[in-house]
Amino acid sequence: MLPPPSISEEILAAPQQKPSQAFDSLSAADREALGAQAAAIDEAREVFEPAACALAAVRADRREITRIRLAYEAMERAAENDDVEAAIQADKDFHLAILAATGNPILEAFDTAIDAVLGLLFKAAIERHMESFRKNLANHLRVLEAIEQRRPEEARQAMLDMIGFTRRNLENYQIIKPIS
């Protein structure tokens, strides 16, 4: 069962604390509930984001591909500047641009929910280790290049690799439990 929204809101809205500090200050029960929510989000991403990448590789027009590329370039700048907030926003923009590039109105309708849940996952993971964000740029670049080159299966696999990388980090940070 998903935790009450107040747990997620507490982490995202605590201005005096970094989200990772807010996560660490939660009770064990709230931390477990939030971890369950993060695991469910991660699992759902594994279902639809690889398919969205494959669709984007087939359907995206030049404008949509440019939007994905610009988001990736913003991620690079954020990494160079060690700017956590810009990194989180650019990473979300990258994933949302892919959803928009599918041309599927149902997938595009997930954008608000995805924006919120990716924000939660990325804040917990990126603030704990910006170096992980830098290392994951290679996976994002593989997704981008596969979409640009119209290679749907490579785009799908690159996204699976990216999600796997993120999952391992969430497990290492003890935000989610390993999938059994």
PDB file of C-alpha atoms in Angstrom:
ATOM      1  CA  MET A   1       0.000   0.000   0.000  1.00  0.00           C
ATOM      2  CA  LEU A   2       1.241   3.471  -0.799  1.00  0.00           C
ATOM      3  CA  PRO A   3       2.093   5.800   2.077  1.00  0.00           C
ATOM      4  CA  PRO A   4      -0.012   8.864   2.708  1.00  0.00           C
ATOM      5  CA  PRO A   5       0.959  11.827   0.522  1.00  0.00           C
ATOM      6  CA  SER A   6       2.125  13.733   3.587  1.00  0.00           C
ATOM      7  CA  ILE A   7       5.303  11.620   3.775  1.00  0.00           C
ATOM      8  CA  SER A   8       6.345  12.545   0.245  1.00  0.00           C
ATOM      9  CA  GLU A   9       5.261  16.129   0.782  1.00  0.00           C
ATOM     10  CA  GLU A  10       7.298  16.290   3.977  1.00  0.00           C
ATOM     11  CA  ILE A  11      10.456  15.319   2.107  1.00  0.00           C
ATOM     12  CA  LEU A  12       9.867  17.577  -0.879  1.00  0.00           C
ATOM     13  CA  ALA A  13       8.727  20.593   1.132  1.00  0.00           C
ATOM     14  CA  ALA A  14      11.234  20.681   3.998  1.00  0.00           C
ATOM     15  CA  PRO A  15      13.143  23.881   3.106  1.00  0.00           C
ATOM     16  CA  GLN A  16      15.439  23.712   6.110  1.00  0.00           C
ATOM     17  CA  GLN A  17      16.616  20.226   5.218  1.00  0.00           C
ATOM     18  CA  LYS A  18      17.866  18.515   2.122  1.00  0.00           C
ATOM     19  CA  PRO A  19      15.406  15.826   0.987  1.00  0.00           C
ATOM     20  CA  SER A  20      17.958  13.156   1.901  1.00  0.00           C
ATOM     21  CA  GLN A  21      18.149  14.568   5.444  1.00  0.00           C
ATOM     22  CA  ALA A  22      14.365  14.701   5.651  1.00  0.00           C
ATOM     23  CA  PHE A  23      14.265  11.045   4.517  1.00  0.00           C
ATOM     24  CA  ASP A  24      16.776  10.085   7.200  1.00  0.00           C
ATOM     25  CA  SER A  25      14.742  11.886   9.884  1.00  0.00           C
ATOM     26  CA  LEU A  26      11.524   9.962   9.127  1.00  0.00           C
ATOM     27  CA  SER A  27      10.347   7.292  11.506  1.00  0.00           C
ATOM     28  CA  ALA A  28      11.222   3.726  10.548  1.00  0.00           C
ATOM     29  CA  ALA A  29       7.593   3.059   9.561  1.00  0.00           C
ATOM     30  CA  ASP A  30       7.406   6.189   7.377  1.00  0.00           C
ATOM     31  CA  ARG A  31      10.789   5.426   5.813  1.00  0.00           C
ATOM     32  CA  GLU A  32       9.598   1.911   4.999  1.00  0.00           C
ATOM     33  CA  ALA A  33       6.331   3.229   3.532  1.00  0.00           C
ATOM     34  CA  LEU A  34       8.168   5.769   1.415  1.00  0.00           C
ATOM     35  CA  GLY A  35      10.620   3.088   0.326  1.00  0.00           C
ATOM     36  CA  ALA A  36       7.665   0.948  -0.759  1.00  0.00           C
ATOM     37  CA  GLN A  37       6.290   3.891  -2.744  1.00  0.00           C
ATOM     38  CA  ALA A  38       9.675   4.498  -4.367  1.00  0.00           C
ATOM     39  CA  ALA A  39       9.952   0.801  -5.255  1.00  0.00           C
ATOM     40  CA  ALA A  40       6.463   0.857  -6.809  1.00  0.00           C
ATOM     41  CA  ILE A  41       7.396   3.946  -8.828  1.00  0.00           C
ATOM     42  CA  ASP A  42      10.595   2.303  -9.987  1.00  0.00           C
ATOM     43  CA  GLU A  43       8.704  -0.842 -10.966  1.00  0.00           C
ATOM     44  CA  ALA A  44       6.124   1.156 -12.933  1.00  0.00           C
ATOM     45  CA  ARG A  45       8.886   3.070 -14.719  1.00  0.00           C
ATOM     46  CA  GLU A  46      10.375  -0.232 -15.839  1.00  0.00           C
ATOM     47  CA  VAL A  47       7.048  -1.142 -17.442  1.00  0.00           C
ATOM     48  CA  PHE A  48       6.328   1.985 -19.483  1.00  0.00           C
ATOM     49  CA  GLU A  49       9.496   4.082 -19.904  1.00  0.00           C
ATOM     50  CA  PRO A  50      11.370   1.585 -22.118  1.00  0.00           C
ATOM     51  CA  ALA A  51       8.288   1.301 -24.344  1.00  0.00           C
ATOM     52  CA  ALA A  52       8.008   5.098 -24.414  1.00  0.00           C
ATOM     53  CA  CYS A  53      11.627   5.310 -25.594  1.00  0.00           C
ATOM     54  CA  ALA A  54      10.971   2.819 -28.365  1.00  0.00           C
ATOM     55  CA  LEU A  55       7.902   4.775 -29.485  1.00  0.00           C
ATOM     56  CA  ALA A  56       9.819   8.056 -29.358  1.00  0.00           C
ATOM     57  CA  ALA A  57      12.551   6.536 -31.535  1.00  0.00           C
ATOM     58  CA  VAL A  58       9.942   5.772 -34.174  1.00  0.00           C
ATOM     59  CA  ARG A  59       7.598   8.753 -33.846  1.00  0.00           C
ATOM     60  CA  ALA A  60       9.484  11.809 -32.558  1.00  0.00           C
ATOM     61  CA  ASP A  61       9.810  14.766 -34.884  1.00  0.00           C
ATOM     62  CA  ARG A  62      12.836  17.098 -34.994  1.00  0.00           C
ATOM     63  CA  ARG A  63      11.349  19.497 -32.459  1.00  0.00           C
ATOM     64  CA  GLU A  64      10.708  16.699 -29.959  1.00  0.00           C
ATOM     65  CA  ILE A  65      14.171  15.227 -30.415  1.00  0.00           C
ATOM     66  CA  THR A  66      15.639  18.697 -29.920  1.00  0.00           C
ATOM     67  CA  ARG A  67      13.676  19.019 -26.673  1.00  0.00           C
ATOM     68  CA  ILE A  68      15.134  15.697 -25.435  1.00  0.00           C
ATOM     69  CA  ARG A  69      18.653  16.805 -26.457  1.00  0.00           C
ATOM     70  CA  LEU A  70      18.292  20.189 -24.741  1.00  0.00           C
ATOM     71  CA  ALA A  71      17.210  18.467 -21.533  1.00  0.00           C
ATOM     72  CA  TYR A  72      20.247  16.183 -21.763  1.00  0.00           C
ATOM     73  CA  GLU A  73      22.549  19.166 -22.318  1.00  0.00           C
ATOM     74  CA  ALA A  74      21.019  20.863 -19.277  1.00  0.00           C
ATOM     75  CA  MET A  75      21.831  17.707 -17.308  1.00  0.00           C
ATOM     76  CA  GLU A  76      25.451  17.945 -18.429  1.00  0.00           C
ATOM     77  CA  ARG A  77      25.659  21.606 -17.368  1.00  0.00           C
ATOM     78  CA  ALA A  78      24.117  20.803 -13.994  1.00  0.00           C
ATOM     79  CA  ALA A  79      26.682  18.039 -13.472  1.00  0.00           C
ATOM     80  CA  GLU A  80      29.553  20.348 -14.426  1.00  0.00           C
ATOM     81  CA  ASN A  81      28.273  23.013 -12.025  1.00  0.00           C
ATOM     82  CA  ASP A  82      27.431  20.546  -9.245  1.00  0.00           C
ATOM     83  CA  ASP A  83      23.915  22.044  -9.219  1.00  0.00           C
ATOM     84  CA  VAL A  84      21.582  19.512  -7.600  1.00  0.00           C
ATOM     85  CA  GLU A  85      18.342  21.431  -8.218  1.00  0.00           C
ATOM     86  CA  ALA A  86      19.179  22.018 -11.893  1.00  0.00           C
ATOM     87  CA  ALA A  87      20.160  18.346 -12.227  1.00  0.00           C
ATOM     88  CA  ILE A  88      16.818  17.193 -10.837  1.00  0.00           C
ATOM     89  CA  GLN A  89      14.853  19.539 -13.100  1.00  0.00           C
ATOM     90  CA  ALA A  90      16.833  18.648 -16.223  1.00  0.00           C
ATOM     91  CA  ASP A  91      16.521  14.923 -15.502  1.00  0.00           C
ATOM     92  CA  LYS A  92      12.752  15.246 -15.113  1.00  0.00           C
ATOM     93  CA  ASP A  93      12.605  17.344 -18.302  1.00  0.00           C
ATOM     94  CA  PHE A  94      14.487  14.603 -20.163  1.00  0.00           C
ATOM     95  CA  HIS A  95      12.024  11.903 -19.146  1.00  0.00           C
ATOM     96  CA  LEU A  96       8.989  14.110 -19.734  1.00  0.00           C
ATOM     97  CA  ALA A  97      10.261  15.080 -23.189  1.00  0.00           C
ATOM     98  CA  ILE A  98      10.483  11.385 -24.075  1.00  0.00           C
ATOM     99  CA  LEU A  99       6.891  10.827 -22.961  1.00  0.00           C
ATOM    100  CA  ALA A 100       5.762  13.781 -25.072  1.00  0.00           C
ATOM    101  CA  ALA A 101       7.692  12.440 -28.068  1.00  0.00           C
ATOM    102  CA  THR A 102       5.729   9.177 -28.087  1.00  0.00           C
ATOM    103  CA  GLY A 103       2.754  10.840 -29.718  1.00  0.00           C
ATOM    104  CA  ASN A 104       0.590   8.708 -27.421  1.00  0.00           C
ATOM    105  CA  PRO A 105      -1.929  10.877 -25.558  1.00  0.00           C
ATOM    106  CA  ILE A 106      -2.350   8.285 -22.798  1.00  0.00           C
ATOM    107  CA  LEU A 107       1.381   8.192 -22.066  1.00  0.00           C
ATOM    108  CA  GLU A 108       1.551  11.973 -22.331  1.00  0.00           C
ATOM    109  CA  ALA A 109      -1.234  12.217 -19.742  1.00  0.00           C
ATOM    110  CA  PHE A 110       1.100  10.645 -17.187  1.00  0.00           C
ATOM    111  CA  ASP A 111       3.335  13.727 -17.292  1.00  0.00           C
ATOM    112  CA  THR A 112       2.040  15.359 -14.092  1.00  0.00           C
ATOM    113  CA  ALA A 113       2.253  12.168 -12.068  1.00  0.00           C
ATOM    114  CA  ILE A 114       5.662  11.333 -13.520  1.00  0.00           C
ATOM    115  CA  ASP A 115       6.940  14.830 -12.784  1.00  0.00           C
ATOM    116  CA  ALA A 116       6.010  14.432  -9.116  1.00  0.00           C
ATOM    117  CA  VAL A 117       7.255  10.887  -8.611  1.00  0.00           C
ATOM    118  CA  LEU A 118      10.491  11.360 -10.540  1.00  0.00           C
ATOM    119  CA  GLY A 119      11.106  14.457  -8.455  1.00  0.00           C
ATOM    120  CA  LEU A 120      10.843  12.372  -5.310  1.00  0.00           C
ATOM    121  CA  LEU A 121      13.114   9.592  -6.600  1.00  0.00           C
ATOM    122  CA  PHE A 122      15.681  11.970  -8.030  1.00  0.00           C
ATOM    123  CA  LYS A 123      15.815  14.179  -4.937  1.00  0.00           C
ATOM    124  CA  ALA A 124      16.450  11.168  -2.716  1.00  0.00           C
ATOM    125  CA  ALA A 125      19.104   9.688  -5.011  1.00  0.00           C
ATOM    126  CA  ILE A 126      20.864  12.734  -6.486  1.00  0.00           C
ATOM    127  CA  GLU A 127      21.242  14.658  -3.259  1.00  0.00           C
ATOM    128  CA  ARG A 128      22.854  11.644  -1.659  1.00  0.00           C
ATOM    129  CA  HIS A 129      25.412  11.238  -4.393  1.00  0.00           C
ATOM    130  CA  MET A 130      25.786  13.714  -7.243  1.00  0.00           C
ATOM    131  CA  GLU A 131      28.520  11.482  -8.647  1.00  0.00           C
ATOM    132  CA  SER A 132      25.872   8.830  -9.384  1.00  0.00           C
ATOM    133  CA  PHE A 133      24.020  11.425 -11.444  1.00  0.00           C
ATOM    134  CA  ARG A 134      27.200  12.106 -13.428  1.00  0.00           C
ATOM    135  CA  LYS A 135      27.757   8.398 -14.020  1.00  0.00           C
ATOM    136  CA  ASN A 136      24.162   7.956 -15.181  1.00  0.00           C
ATOM    137  CA  LEU A 137      24.639  10.620 -17.875  1.00  0.00           C
ATOM    138  CA  ALA A 138      26.149   7.932 -20.124  1.00  0.00           C
ATOM    139  CA  ASN A 139      22.890   5.963 -19.912  1.00  0.00           C
ATOM    140  CA  HIS A 140      20.886   9.077 -20.741  1.00  0.00           C
ATOM    141  CA  LEU A 141      23.141   9.766 -23.718  1.00  0.00           C
ATOM    142  CA  ARG A 142      22.607   6.212 -25.003  1.00  0.00           C
ATOM    143  CA  VAL A 143      18.833   6.759 -24.812  1.00  0.00           C
ATOM    144  CA  LEU A 144      19.105  10.096 -26.616  1.00  0.00           C
ATOM    145  CA  GLU A 145      21.346   8.763 -29.369  1.00  0.00           C
ATOM    146  CA  ALA A 146      19.152   5.709 -29.940  1.00  0.00           C
ATOM    147  CA  ILE A 147      16.107   7.954 -30.290  1.00  0.00           C
ATOM    148  CA  GLU A 148      17.984  10.325 -32.628  1.00  0.00           C
ATOM    149  CA  GLN A 149      19.165   7.386 -34.747  1.00  0.00           C
ATOM    150  CA  ARG A 150      15.664   5.863 -34.883  1.00  0.00           C
ATOM    151  CA  ARG A 151      16.712   2.644 -33.143  1.00  0.00           C
ATOM    152  CA  PRO A 152      13.743   1.663 -30.975  1.00  0.00           C
ATOM    153  CA  GLU A 153      15.154  -1.536 -29.487  1.00  0.00           C
ATOM    154  CA  GLU A 154      18.404   0.191 -28.525  1.00  0.00           C
ATOM    155  CA  ALA A 155      16.366   3.021 -26.962  1.00  0.00           C
ATOM    156  CA  ARG A 156      14.317   0.481 -25.005  1.00  0.00           C
ATOM    157  CA  GLN A 157      17.417  -1.322 -23.728  1.00  0.00           C
ATOM    158  CA  ALA A 158      19.217   1.913 -22.849  1.00  0.00           C
ATOM    159  CA  MET A 159      16.241   2.977 -20.730  1.00  0.00           C
ATOM    160  CA  LEU A 160      16.158  -0.422 -19.009  1.00  0.00           C
ATOM    161  CA  ASP A 161      19.857   0.014 -18.225  1.00  0.00           C
ATOM    162  CA  MET A 162      19.205   3.513 -16.884  1.00  0.00           C
ATOM    163  CA  ILE A 163      16.383   2.333 -14.639  1.00  0.00           C
ATOM    164  CA  GLY A 164      18.566  -0.541 -13.417  1.00  0.00           C
ATOM    165  CA  PHE A 165      21.330   1.921 -12.548  1.00  0.00           C
ATOM    166  CA  THR A 166      18.877   4.084 -10.592  1.00  0.00           C
ATOM    167  CA  ARG A 167      17.430   1.046  -8.829  1.00  0.00           C
ATOM    168  CA  ARG A 168      20.875  -0.089  -7.703  1.00  0.00           C
ATOM    169  CA  ASN A 169      21.554   3.385  -6.300  1.00  0.00           C
ATOM    170  CA  LEU A 170      18.227   3.452  -4.451  1.00  0.00           C
ATOM    171  CA  GLU A 171      19.071   0.034  -3.010  1.00  0.00           C
ATOM    172  CA  ASN A 172      22.599   1.152  -2.055  1.00  0.00           C
ATOM    173  CA  TYR A 173      21.170   4.240  -0.325  1.00  0.00           C
ATOM    174  CA  GLN A 174      18.711   1.915   1.446  1.00  0.00           C
ATOM    175  CA  ILE A 175      15.748   3.846   0.066  1.00  0.00           C
ATOM    176  CA  ILE A 176      14.261   0.716  -1.487  1.00  0.00           C
ATOM    177  CA  LYS A 177      14.798  -2.949  -0.746  1.00  0.00           C
ATOM    178  CA  PRO A 178      16.291  -5.200  -3.426  1.00  0.00           C
ATOM    179  CA  ILE A 179      13.652  -6.801  -5.628  1.00  0.00           C
ATOM    180  CA  SER A 180      13.112 -10.384  -4.562  1.00  0.00           C
TER     181      SER A 180
END
